[in-house]
Amino acid sequence: MQRFQGKVALITAAAQGIGAAVARRLAAEGAAVVVTDLQEDKLAEVAGEIGEQALPVRVDVTSDDDVRAAVAAAVERYGRLDVVVNNAGGCIVRSAPEDATPEEFHAQLDLTLVGASRCIQAALPQLVEHRGNVVTISSVNGIAAFGNVEYSAAKAGQIAMSVNYAARYGPLGVRFNVVAPGTIRTPNWDGRQDTLDRFATQYPLRRIGEPEDIAAAVAFLASDDASWITGHTLPVEGGILTGPGLFDLTPSGAYKKEYKQQS
């Protein structure tokens, strides 16, 4: 299939994991891909693997200038921009929610939620001109309680933001959708195979997701096959949201605190 022939896609955090898999999938279906990340060496490897269809650009999504420059580079090289895949993010607050500082919370929001907003704002003129679309990579954390409060709040914010953009820009032909992954085997889990094996038992399908699982969902939502779908979140999560396998979130270990009952 060449669903993206003549199209141009910009993917954030594309040096590895989900972002790299999305870039490979869209390129395999004909797209020119602008791959962005802070990890320039790994980004160059991904772009080299894809070939002439790929343009690597160093981007920090917390920088307005970087994001605008990436969109400008896409238009300068290819003459247009049709698809934005907001993949940049990550859990950067590791303390218990009652211990997180306002600065940590703001940093999490700036990377994950405001970063996605920056990309949308910078790309909007092109998306309107070419009736393009945005696919944002959120998380099941934005839908149900899996811990990591600040990360989860930012991911839920991505969903709410996308719904509102979909309503606002639908009349102009621009679509906004979300993919919500469960646990995916990415380099963030390197050295923790035992944890992944334990998590897999909590999923009805009894396996951890692969980056290619998410790339397939993104390719569908970004393509004309989904031309009448906007404002929706597609969970790609091995069935974890069915409920019985939800992780135990009871405070314990390093997160356990003793609270005196107030009389």
PDB file of C-alpha atoms in Angstrom:
ATOM      1  CA  MET A   1       0.000   0.000   0.000  1.00  0.00           C
ATOM      2  CA  GLN A   2       1.127   3.516  -0.800  1.00  0.00           C
ATOM      3  CA  ARG A   3      -1.421   5.458   1.217  1.00  0.00           C
ATOM      4  CA  PHE A   4       0.999   8.344   1.777  1.00  0.00           C
ATOM      5  CA  GLN A   5       2.394   8.801  -1.720  1.00  0.00           C
ATOM      6  CA  GLY A   6       3.052  12.514  -2.204  1.00  0.00           C
ATOM      7  CA  LYS A   7       2.472  13.240   1.499  1.00  0.00           C
ATOM      8  CA  VAL A   8       4.894  14.651   4.057  1.00  0.00           C
ATOM      9  CA  ALA A   9       4.861  13.671   7.727  1.00  0.00           C
ATOM     10  CA  LEU A  10       6.713  15.137  10.686  1.00  0.00           C
ATOM     11  CA  ILE A  11       7.327  12.756  13.598  1.00  0.00           C
ATOM     12  CA  THR A  12       8.704  13.892  16.951  1.00  0.00           C
ATOM     13  CA  ALA A  13      10.939  11.702  19.139  1.00  0.00           C
ATOM     14  CA  ALA A  14      11.717   9.546  16.117  1.00  0.00           C
ATOM     15  CA  ALA A  15      15.240   8.409  16.995  1.00  0.00           C
ATOM     16  CA  GLN A  16      14.067   5.126  18.519  1.00  0.00           C
ATOM     17  CA  GLY A  17      11.091   3.160  19.778  1.00  0.00           C
ATOM     18  CA  ILE A  18       7.607   4.181  18.706  1.00  0.00           C
ATOM     19  CA  GLY A  19       8.716   7.268  16.786  1.00  0.00           C
ATOM     20  CA  ALA A  20      11.237   5.364  14.687  1.00  0.00           C
ATOM     21  CA  ALA A  21       8.680   2.635  13.952  1.00  0.00           C
ATOM     22  CA  VAL A  22       6.140   5.247  12.850  1.00  0.00           C
ATOM     23  CA  ALA A  23       8.694   6.899  10.570  1.00  0.00           C
ATOM     24  CA  ARG A  24       9.575   3.566   8.967  1.00  0.00           C
ATOM     25  CA  ARG A  25       5.916   2.620   8.480  1.00  0.00           C
ATOM     26  CA  LEU A  26       4.865   5.926   6.916  1.00  0.00           C
ATOM     27  CA  ALA A  27       7.939   5.948   4.672  1.00  0.00           C
ATOM     28  CA  ALA A  28       7.224   2.366   3.598  1.00  0.00           C
ATOM     29  CA  GLU A  29       3.774   3.579   2.531  1.00  0.00           C
ATOM     30  CA  GLY A  30       5.222   6.382   0.431  1.00  0.00           C
ATOM     31  CA  ALA A  31       5.566   9.366   2.742  1.00  0.00           C
ATOM     32  CA  ALA A  32       8.490  11.709   2.964  1.00  0.00           C
ATOM     33  CA  VAL A  33       9.259  11.864   6.678  1.00  0.00           C
ATOM     34  CA  VAL A  34      10.796  14.637   8.736  1.00  0.00           C
ATOM     35  CA  VAL A  35      12.224  12.792  11.738  1.00  0.00           C
ATOM     36  CA  THR A  36      13.000  14.895  14.792  1.00  0.00           C
ATOM     37  CA  ASP A  37      14.673  14.211  18.110  1.00  0.00           C
ATOM     38  CA  LEU A  38      17.397  15.435  20.468  1.00  0.00           C
ATOM     39  CA  GLN A  39      19.478  12.284  19.946  1.00  0.00           C
ATOM     40  CA  GLU A  40      21.197  13.327  16.750  1.00  0.00           C
ATOM     41  CA  ASP A  41      23.349  10.209  16.275  1.00  0.00           C
ATOM     42  CA  LYS A  42      20.418   7.822  16.598  1.00  0.00           C
ATOM     43  CA  LEU A  43      18.267  10.116  14.493  1.00  0.00           C
ATOM     44  CA  ALA A  44      20.859  10.027  11.721  1.00  0.00           C
ATOM     45  CA  GLU A  45      20.797   6.219  11.858  1.00  0.00           C
ATOM     46  CA  VAL A  46      17.027   6.100  11.454  1.00  0.00           C
ATOM     47  CA  ALA A  47      17.128   8.602   8.596  1.00  0.00           C
ATOM     48  CA  GLY A  48      19.941   6.673   6.932  1.00  0.00           C
ATOM     49  CA  GLU A  49      17.973   3.460   7.184  1.00  0.00           C
ATOM     50  CA  ILE A  50      14.924   5.060   5.555  1.00  0.00           C
ATOM     51  CA  GLY A  51      16.981   6.780   2.856  1.00  0.00           C
ATOM     52  CA  GLU A  52      16.218   9.785   0.677  1.00  0.00           C
ATOM     53  CA  GLN A  53      12.642   9.979   1.952  1.00  0.00           C
ATOM     54  CA  ALA A  54      13.861  11.052   5.397  1.00  0.00           C
ATOM     55  CA  LEU A  55      15.010  14.449   6.632  1.00  0.00           C
ATOM     56  CA  PRO A  56      16.542  14.423  10.144  1.00  0.00           C
ATOM     57  CA  VAL A  57      16.132  17.614  12.192  1.00  0.00           C
ATOM     58  CA  ARG A  58      17.275  18.165  15.763  1.00  0.00           C
ATOM     59  CA  VAL A  59      14.275  19.372  17.761  1.00  0.00           C
ATOM     60  CA  ASP A  60      13.568  20.045  21.414  1.00  0.00           C
ATOM     61  CA  VAL A  61       9.766  20.226  21.631  1.00  0.00           C
ATOM     62  CA  THR A  62      10.027  22.523  24.655  1.00  0.00           C
ATOM     63  CA  SER A  63      11.561  25.146  22.339  1.00  0.00           C
ATOM     64  CA  ASP A  64       9.228  27.284  20.219  1.00  0.00           C
ATOM     65  CA  ASP A  65      12.109  28.137  17.887  1.00  0.00           C
ATOM     66  CA  ASP A  66      13.091  24.485  17.350  1.00  0.00           C
ATOM     67  CA  VAL A  67       9.551  23.439  16.535  1.00  0.00           C
ATOM     68  CA  ARG A  68       8.958  26.282  14.103  1.00  0.00           C
ATOM     69  CA  ALA A  69      12.306  25.580  12.444  1.00  0.00           C
ATOM     70  CA  ALA A  70      11.380  21.915  11.934  1.00  0.00           C
ATOM     71  CA  VAL A  71       8.121  22.827  10.209  1.00  0.00           C
ATOM     72  CA  ALA A  72       9.970  25.369   8.069  1.00  0.00           C
ATOM     73  CA  ALA A  73      12.559  22.720   7.130  1.00  0.00           C
ATOM     74  CA  ALA A  74       9.797  20.340   6.053  1.00  0.00           C
ATOM     75  CA  VAL A  75       8.204  22.965   3.820  1.00  0.00           C
ATOM     76  CA  GLU A  76      11.544  24.088   2.414  1.00  0.00           C
ATOM     77  CA  ARG A  77      12.594  20.544   1.491  1.00  0.00           C
ATOM     78  CA  TYR A  78       9.267  19.076   0.376  1.00  0.00           C
ATOM     79  CA  GLY A  79       6.994  22.046  -0.265  1.00  0.00           C
ATOM     80  CA  ARG A  80       4.270  20.966   2.154  1.00  0.00           C
ATOM     81  CA  LEU A  81       3.372  19.238   5.411  1.00  0.00           C
ATOM     82  CA  ASP A  82       0.390  16.879   5.657  1.00  0.00           C
ATOM     83  CA  VAL A  83       0.761  14.869   8.865  1.00  0.00           C
ATOM     84  CA  VAL A  84       2.115  15.592  12.334  1.00  0.00           C
ATOM     85  CA  VAL A  85       2.740  12.720  14.737  1.00  0.00           C
ATOM     86  CA  ASN A  86       3.196  14.003  18.284  1.00  0.00           C
ATOM     87  CA  ASN A  87       5.264  11.299  19.910  1.00  0.00           C
ATOM     88  CA  ALA A  88       7.629  13.279  22.153  1.00  0.00           C
ATOM     89  CA  GLY A  89       7.087  12.830  25.861  1.00  0.00           C
ATOM     90  CA  GLY A  90       8.018  10.495  28.654  1.00  0.00           C
ATOM     91  CA  CYS A  91       7.635  10.120  32.384  1.00  0.00           C
ATOM     92  CA  ILE A  92      10.083  12.569  33.944  1.00  0.00           C
ATOM     93  CA  VAL A  93       8.588  12.782  37.447  1.00  0.00           C
ATOM     94  CA  ARG A  94       9.581   9.740  39.477  1.00  0.00           C
ATOM     95  CA  SER A  95       8.566  10.848  42.964  1.00  0.00           C
ATOM     96  CA  ALA A  96       5.257  10.011  44.604  1.00  0.00           C
ATOM     97  CA  PRO A  97       2.521  12.517  43.662  1.00  0.00           C
ATOM     98  CA  GLU A  98       2.411  13.929  47.176  1.00  0.00           C
ATOM     99  CA  ASP A  99       6.135  14.687  46.925  1.00  0.00           C
ATOM    100  CA  ALA A 100       6.292  16.124  43.389  1.00  0.00           C
ATOM    101  CA  THR A 101       7.262  19.775  43.215  1.00  0.00           C
ATOM    102  CA  PRO A 102       5.439  22.361  41.108  1.00  0.00           C
ATOM    103  CA  GLU A 103       8.598  22.650  39.019  1.00  0.00           C
ATOM    104  CA  GLU A 104       8.546  18.923  38.252  1.00  0.00           C
ATOM    105  CA  PHE A 105       4.870  19.066  37.335  1.00  0.00           C
ATOM    106  CA  HIS A 106       5.428  22.043  35.027  1.00  0.00           C
ATOM    107  CA  ALA A 107       8.383  20.276  33.373  1.00  0.00           C
ATOM    108  CA  GLN A 108       6.240  17.206  32.698  1.00  0.00           C
ATOM    109  CA  LEU A 109       3.456  19.292  31.201  1.00  0.00           C
ATOM    110  CA  ASP A 110       5.869  21.361  29.110  1.00  0.00           C
ATOM    111  CA  LEU A 111       7.419  18.298  27.513  1.00  0.00           C
ATOM    112  CA  THR A 112       4.360  16.151  26.971  1.00  0.00           C
ATOM    113  CA  LEU A 113       1.339  18.441  26.649  1.00  0.00           C
ATOM    114  CA  VAL A 114       2.658  21.879  25.737  1.00  0.00           C
ATOM    115  CA  GLY A 115       5.234  20.276  23.432  1.00  0.00           C
ATOM    116  CA  ALA A 116       2.448  18.640  21.432  1.00  0.00           C
ATOM    117  CA  SER A 117       0.581  21.951  21.371  1.00  0.00           C
ATOM    118  CA  ARG A 118       3.648  23.744  20.008  1.00  0.00           C
ATOM    119  CA  CYS A 119       3.877  21.281  17.140  1.00  0.00           C
ATOM    120  CA  ILE A 120       0.196  21.655  16.295  1.00  0.00           C
ATOM    121  CA  GLN A 121       0.327  25.448  16.364  1.00  0.00           C
ATOM    122  CA  ALA A 122       3.428  25.599  14.172  1.00  0.00           C
ATOM    123  CA  ALA A 123       2.003  23.164  11.623  1.00  0.00           C
ATOM    124  CA  LEU A 124      -1.577  24.473  11.460  1.00  0.00           C
ATOM    125  CA  PRO A 125      -1.174  26.729   8.408  1.00  0.00           C
ATOM    126  CA  GLN A 126       0.164  23.800   6.396  1.00  0.00           C
ATOM    127  CA  LEU A 127      -2.428  21.384   7.773  1.00  0.00           C
ATOM    128  CA  VAL A 128      -5.250  23.729   6.844  1.00  0.00           C
ATOM    129  CA  GLU A 129      -3.832  24.340   3.374  1.00  0.00           C
ATOM    130  CA  HIS A 130      -3.448  20.631   2.630  1.00  0.00           C
ATOM    131  CA  ARG A 131      -6.352  19.291   4.719  1.00  0.00           C
ATOM    132  CA  GLY A 132      -3.892  17.355   6.804  1.00  0.00           C
ATOM    133  CA  ASN A 133      -4.133  15.664  10.158  1.00  0.00           C
ATOM    134  CA  VAL A 134      -2.477  15.140  13.521  1.00  0.00           C
ATOM    135  CA  VAL A 135      -2.035  11.889  15.421  1.00  0.00           C
ATOM    136  CA  THR A 136      -0.899  12.301  19.010  1.00  0.00           C
ATOM    137  CA  ILE A 137       0.603   9.429  20.983  1.00  0.00           C
ATOM    138  CA  SER A 138      -1.005   9.558  24.410  1.00  0.00           C
ATOM    139  CA  SER A 139      -1.222   6.585  26.786  1.00  0.00           C
ATOM    140  CA  VAL A 140      -3.646   4.369  28.634  1.00  0.00           C
ATOM    141  CA  ASN A 141      -2.467   6.450  31.593  1.00  0.00           C
ATOM    142  CA  GLY A 142      -4.592   9.246  30.194  1.00  0.00           C
ATOM    143  CA  ILE A 143      -7.683   7.031  30.354  1.00  0.00           C
ATOM    144  CA  ALA A 144      -7.372   4.917  33.515  1.00  0.00           C
ATOM    145  CA  ALA A 145      -5.364   4.876  36.730  1.00  0.00           C
ATOM    146  CA  PHE A 146      -1.949   3.304  36.167  1.00  0.00           C
ATOM    147  CA  GLY A 147       0.073   5.610  38.426  1.00  0.00           C
ATOM    148  CA  ASN A 148       2.545   8.384  37.545  1.00  0.00           C
ATOM    149  CA  VAL A 149       0.073  11.162  38.281  1.00  0.00           C
ATOM    150  CA  GLU A 150       1.856  14.018  36.510  1.00  0.00           C
ATOM    151  CA  TYR A 151       2.572  11.972  33.380  1.00  0.00           C
ATOM    152  CA  SER A 152      -1.003  10.699  33.359  1.00  0.00           C
ATOM    153  CA  ALA A 153      -2.413  14.207  33.688  1.00  0.00           C
ATOM    154  CA  ALA A 154      -0.317  15.374  30.734  1.00  0.00           C
ATOM    155  CA  LYS A 155      -1.450  12.403  28.650  1.00  0.00           C
ATOM    156  CA  ALA A 156      -5.102  13.039  29.524  1.00  0.00           C
ATOM    157  CA  GLY A 157      -4.546  16.651  28.526  1.00  0.00           C
ATOM    158  CA  GLN A 158      -3.378  15.512  25.092  1.00  0.00           C
ATOM    159  CA  ILE A 159      -6.679  13.710  24.604  1.00  0.00           C
ATOM    160  CA  ALA A 160      -8.768  16.713  25.668  1.00  0.00           C
ATOM    161  CA  MET A 161      -6.681  19.035  23.507  1.00  0.00           C
ATOM    162  CA  SER A 162      -7.116  16.804  20.457  1.00  0.00           C
ATOM    163  CA  VAL A 163     -10.886  16.598  20.876  1.00  0.00           C
ATOM    164  CA  ASN A 164     -11.142  20.374  21.023  1.00  0.00           C
ATOM    165  CA  TYR A 165      -8.882  20.889  18.008  1.00  0.00           C
ATOM    166  CA  ALA A 166     -10.947  18.322  16.104  1.00  0.00           C
ATOM    167  CA  ALA A 167     -14.144  20.259  16.767  1.00  0.00           C
ATOM    168  CA  ARG A 168     -12.564  23.598  15.921  1.00  0.00           C
ATOM    169  CA  TYR A 169     -10.745  22.638  12.718  1.00  0.00           C
ATOM    170  CA  GLY A 170     -13.027  19.907  11.386  1.00  0.00           C
ATOM    171  CA  PRO A 171     -14.893  22.423   9.197  1.00  0.00           C
ATOM    172  CA  LEU A 172     -11.549  23.201   7.535  1.00  0.00           C
ATOM    173  CA  GLY A 173     -10.898  19.536   6.825  1.00  0.00           C
ATOM    174  CA  VAL A 174      -8.177  19.011   9.440  1.00  0.00           C
ATOM    175  CA  ARG A 175      -8.435  15.885  11.580  1.00  0.00           C
ATOM    176  CA  PHE A 176      -7.044  15.258  15.077  1.00  0.00           C
ATOM    177  CA  ASN A 177      -6.871  11.781  16.595  1.00  0.00           C
ATOM    178  CA  VAL A 178      -5.033  10.025  19.399  1.00  0.00           C
ATOM    179  CA  VAL A 179      -3.437   6.627  19.906  1.00  0.00           C
ATOM    180  CA  ALA A 180      -3.262   5.440  23.527  1.00  0.00           C
ATOM    181  CA  PRO A 181      -0.666   2.670  23.906  1.00  0.00           C
ATOM    182  CA  GLY A 182      -0.304   0.273  26.770  1.00  0.00           C
ATOM    183  CA  THR A 183       3.141  -1.010  27.734  1.00  0.00           C
ATOM    184  CA  ILE A 184       5.371  -1.022  24.649  1.00  0.00           C
ATOM    185  CA  ARG A 185       8.778  -2.635  24.328  1.00  0.00           C
ATOM    186  CA  THR A 186      11.014   0.407  23.795  1.00  0.00           C
ATOM    187  CA  PRO A 187      14.608   1.228  24.845  1.00  0.00           C
ATOM    188  CA  ASN A 188      13.167   2.756  28.028  1.00  0.00           C
ATOM    189  CA  TRP A 189      12.686  -0.834  29.220  1.00  0.00           C
ATOM    190  CA  ASP A 190      16.206  -2.037  28.378  1.00  0.00           C
ATOM    191  CA  GLY A 191      17.551  -4.215  31.184  1.00  0.00           C
ATOM    192  CA  ARG A 192      14.107  -4.726  32.727  1.00  0.00           C
ATOM    193  CA  GLN A 193      12.875  -7.808  30.895  1.00  0.00           C
ATOM    194  CA  ASP A 194      11.692  -9.346  34.171  1.00  0.00           C
ATOM    195  CA  THR A 195       9.375  -6.378  34.665  1.00  0.00           C
ATOM    196  CA  LEU A 196       8.030  -6.662  31.135  1.00  0.00           C
ATOM    197  CA  ASP A 197       7.415 -10.368  31.619  1.00  0.00           C
ATOM    198  CA  ARG A 198       5.461  -9.625  34.796  1.00  0.00           C
ATOM    199  CA  PHE A 199       3.459  -6.873  33.090  1.00  0.00           C
ATOM    200  CA  ALA A 200       2.618  -9.213  30.196  1.00  0.00           C
ATOM    201  CA  THR A 201       0.681 -11.454  32.566  1.00  0.00           C
ATOM    202  CA  GLN A 202      -1.653  -8.529  33.338  1.00  0.00           C
ATOM    203  CA  TYR A 203      -2.699  -8.140  29.701  1.00  0.00           C
ATOM    204  CA  PRO A 204      -5.527 -10.304  28.315  1.00  0.00           C
ATOM    205  CA  LEU A 205      -3.451 -10.915  25.172  1.00  0.00           C
ATOM    206  CA  ARG A 206      -0.548 -11.965  27.410  1.00  0.00           C
ATOM    207  CA  ARG A 207       2.135  -9.987  25.678  1.00  0.00           C
ATOM    208  CA  ILE A 208       3.753  -6.572  25.706  1.00  0.00           C
ATOM    209  CA  GLY A 209       3.133  -4.318  22.734  1.00  0.00           C
ATOM    210  CA  GLU A 210       5.746  -3.654  20.085  1.00  0.00           C
ATOM    211  CA  PRO A 211       6.482  -0.259  18.469  1.00  0.00           C
ATOM    212  CA  GLU A 212       5.140  -1.648  15.204  1.00  0.00           C
ATOM    213  CA  ASP A 213       1.733  -2.185  16.835  1.00  0.00           C
ATOM    214  CA  ILE A 214       1.509   1.546  17.450  1.00  0.00           C
ATOM    215  CA  ALA A 215       2.922   2.438  14.034  1.00  0.00           C
ATOM    216  CA  ALA A 216       0.162   0.421  12.364  1.00  0.00           C
ATOM    217  CA  ALA A 217      -2.516   2.316  14.287  1.00  0.00           C
ATOM    218  CA  VAL A 218      -0.919   5.665  13.464  1.00  0.00           C
ATOM    219  CA  ALA A 219      -0.713   4.790   9.786  1.00  0.00           C
ATOM    220  CA  PHE A 220      -4.421   3.995   9.742  1.00  0.00           C
ATOM    221  CA  LEU A 221      -5.537   7.159  11.529  1.00  0.00           C
ATOM    222  CA  ALA A 222      -3.232   9.378   9.464  1.00  0.00           C
ATOM    223  CA  SER A 223      -4.380   7.881   6.162  1.00  0.00           C
ATOM    224  CA  ASP A 224      -7.418   8.556   4.001  1.00  0.00           C
ATOM    225  CA  ASP A 225      -8.806   5.241   5.240  1.00  0.00           C
ATOM    226  CA  ALA A 226      -9.711   7.212   8.377  1.00  0.00           C
ATOM    227  CA  SER A 227     -10.959  10.281   6.505  1.00  0.00           C
ATOM    228  CA  TRP A 228     -14.240  10.338   8.467  1.00  0.00           C
ATOM    229  CA  ILE A 229     -12.643   9.807  11.869  1.00  0.00           C
ATOM    230  CA  THR A 230     -11.674  12.779  14.024  1.00  0.00           C
ATOM    231  CA  GLY A 231     -11.634  13.610  17.710  1.00  0.00           C
ATOM    232  CA  HIS A 232     -11.209   9.993  18.788  1.00  0.00           C
ATOM    233  CA  THR A 233      -8.767   8.056  20.915  1.00  0.00           C
ATOM    234  CA  LEU A 234      -7.799   4.571  19.759  1.00  0.00           C
ATOM    235  CA  PRO A 235      -6.478   2.417  22.629  1.00  0.00           C
ATOM    236  CA  VAL A 236      -3.803  -0.002  21.413  1.00  0.00           C
ATOM    237  CA  GLU A 237      -3.231  -1.840  24.649  1.00  0.00           C
ATOM    238  CA  GLY A 238      -3.619  -5.589  24.475  1.00  0.00           C
ATOM    239  CA  GLY A 239      -6.905  -5.429  26.356  1.00  0.00           C
ATOM    240  CA  ILE A 240      -5.581  -3.958  29.611  1.00  0.00           C
ATOM    241  CA  LEU A 241      -8.491  -1.508  29.759  1.00  0.00           C
ATOM    242  CA  THR A 242     -10.935  -4.399  30.092  1.00  0.00           C
ATOM    243  CA  GLY A 243     -10.202  -4.041  33.787  1.00  0.00           C
ATOM    244  CA  PRO A 244      -9.251  -7.273  35.563  1.00  0.00           C
ATOM    245  CA  GLY A 245      -5.520  -6.853  35.076  1.00  0.00           C
ATOM    246  CA  LEU A 246      -5.193  -3.260  36.246  1.00  0.00           C
ATOM    247  CA  PHE A 247      -1.977  -2.777  38.155  1.00  0.00           C
ATOM    248  CA  ASP A 248      -1.986  -2.514  41.934  1.00  0.00           C
ATOM    249  CA  LEU A 249      -1.539   1.184  42.723  1.00  0.00           C
ATOM    250  CA  THR A 250      -1.573   0.838  46.510  1.00  0.00           C
ATOM    251  CA  PRO A 251       1.292   2.913  47.973  1.00  0.00           C
ATOM    252  CA  SER A 252       4.074   0.596  49.063  1.00  0.00           C
ATOM    253  CA  GLY A 253       7.834   0.379  49.293  1.00  0.00           C
ATOM    254  CA  ALA A 254       9.533   3.667  48.464  1.00  0.00           C
ATOM    255  CA  TYR A 255       6.157   5.358  47.988  1.00  0.00           C
ATOM    256  CA  LYS A 256       4.655   4.279  51.310  1.00  0.00           C
ATOM    257  CA  LYS A 257       3.960   6.992  53.831  1.00  0.00           C
ATOM    258  CA  GLU A 258       2.447   6.857  57.260  1.00  0.00           C
ATOM    259  CA  TYR A 259      -0.429   9.251  57.819  1.00  0.00           C
ATOM    260  CA  LYS A 260      -1.774   9.821  61.303  1.00  0.00           C
ATOM    261  CA  GLN A 261      -5.508   9.672  61.538  1.00  0.00           C
ATOM    262  CA  GLN A 262      -6.942  13.004  62.511  1.00  0.00           C
ATOM    263  CA  SER A 263      -9.537  12.836  65.267  1.00  0.00           C
TER     264      SER A 263
END
